[in-house]
C-alpha positions as a printed Julia matrix, in Angstrom:
99×3 Matrix{Float64}:
 59.47   -60.11   -69.91
 61.27   -63.44   -69.92
 61.83   -65.76   -67.02
 65.03   -66.5    -65.13
 65.96   -69.71   -63.35
 68.91   -70.76   -61.23
 70.23   -74.23   -61.99
 73.22   -75.18   -59.86
 74.25   -71.53   -59.62
 73.92   -70.96   -63.35
 71.38   -68.35   -64.38
 69.19   -69.58   -67.22
 67.03   -67.03   -68.98
 64.1    -67.77   -71.2
 63.38   -65.14   -73.82
 59.97   -63.45   -73.56
 58.61   -65.31   -76.6
 59.86   -68.61   -75.14
 58.42   -67.79   -71.7
 54.99   -68.56   -73.12
 56.35   -71.86   -74.43
 55.59   -74.67   -71.99
 58.31   -76.84   -73.56
 61.1    -74.55   -72.33
 59.66   -74.51   -68.81
 59.14   -78.28   -68.89
 62.78   -78.83   -69.89
 63.94   -76.75   -66.93
 61.58   -78.64   -64.62
 62.96   -81.99   -65.8
 66.56   -80.91   -65.26
 65.9    -79.48   -61.81
 63.93   -82.58   -60.76
 66.77   -84.87   -61.84
 69.28   -82.73   -59.94
 67.09   -82.79   -56.82
 66.84   -86.61   -57.01
 70.62   -86.89   -57.23
 71.2    -84.51   -54.34
 68.67   -86.37   -52.19
 70.34   -89.71   -52.91
 73.86   -88.36   -52.29
 74.18   -84.94   -50.68
 77.98   -85.03   -51.07
 77.84   -84.77   -54.87
 79.34   -81.57   -56.22
 77.33   -79.35   -58.51
 79.61   -80.41   -61.39
 78.97   -84.08   -60.63
 75.22   -83.42   -60.52
 75.36   -81.59   -63.84
 77.29   -84.37   -65.57
 75.19   -87.17   -64.07
 71.99   -85.36   -65.02
 73.23   -84.86   -68.58
 74.14   -88.55   -68.81
 70.75   -89.62   -67.41
 68.84   -87.43   -69.88
 71.03   -88.6    -72.78
 70.39   -92.22   -71.78
 66.64   -91.54   -71.61
 66.82   -89.96   -75.08
 68.58   -93.03   -76.49
 65.92   -95.28   -74.93
 63.13   -93.23   -76.53
 64.89   -93.24   -79.92
 65.35   -97.02   -79.76
 61.73   -97.53   -78.75
 60.57   -95.26   -81.59
 62.73   -97.12   -84.11
 61.51  -100.52   -82.88
 57.89   -99.35   -83.01
 58.31   -97.96   -86.52
 59.94  -101.18   -87.73
 57.2   -103.25   -86.11
 54.52  -101.08   -87.71
 56.2   -101.35   -91.11
 56.4   -105.14   -90.74
 52.74  -105.28   -89.68
 51.67  -103.25   -92.69
 53.68  -105.48   -95.0
 52.1   -108.6    -93.45
 48.63  -107.08   -93.79
 49.23  -106.22   -97.44
 50.51  -109.76   -98.11
 47.42  -111.17   -96.4
 45.13  -109.0    -98.51
 46.93  -110.15  -101.64
 46.51  -113.8   -100.57
 42.8   -113.38   -99.81
 42.04  -111.32  -102.88
 44.74  -111.85  -105.55
 45.24  -108.9   -107.82
 43.54  -106.41  -105.48
 46.81  -104.64  -104.73
 47.67  -104.35  -108.41
 44.22  -102.93  -109.14
 44.97  -100.03  -106.78
 48.18   -99.09  -108.56
């Protein structure tokens, strides 16, 4: 049997096969925690306001993670290129011997 949650009056059901999936439960936990934080900081917010602000917060967090991932990947790529150039300087022809 699946699980059912109530988020701002909206029933959210997780299918039985997803109920064993911790990612689905974690996503619901994150959303409900963000909503609780908003309601604690401003009890006068409507449910609609909480939903929109939570969506915007999570979207902003996602963008931050994507940017960090991209920056890390570019930095790693640059580091690898520098390392390969250094190897070529120290031992000329070693990179060509591998190819």
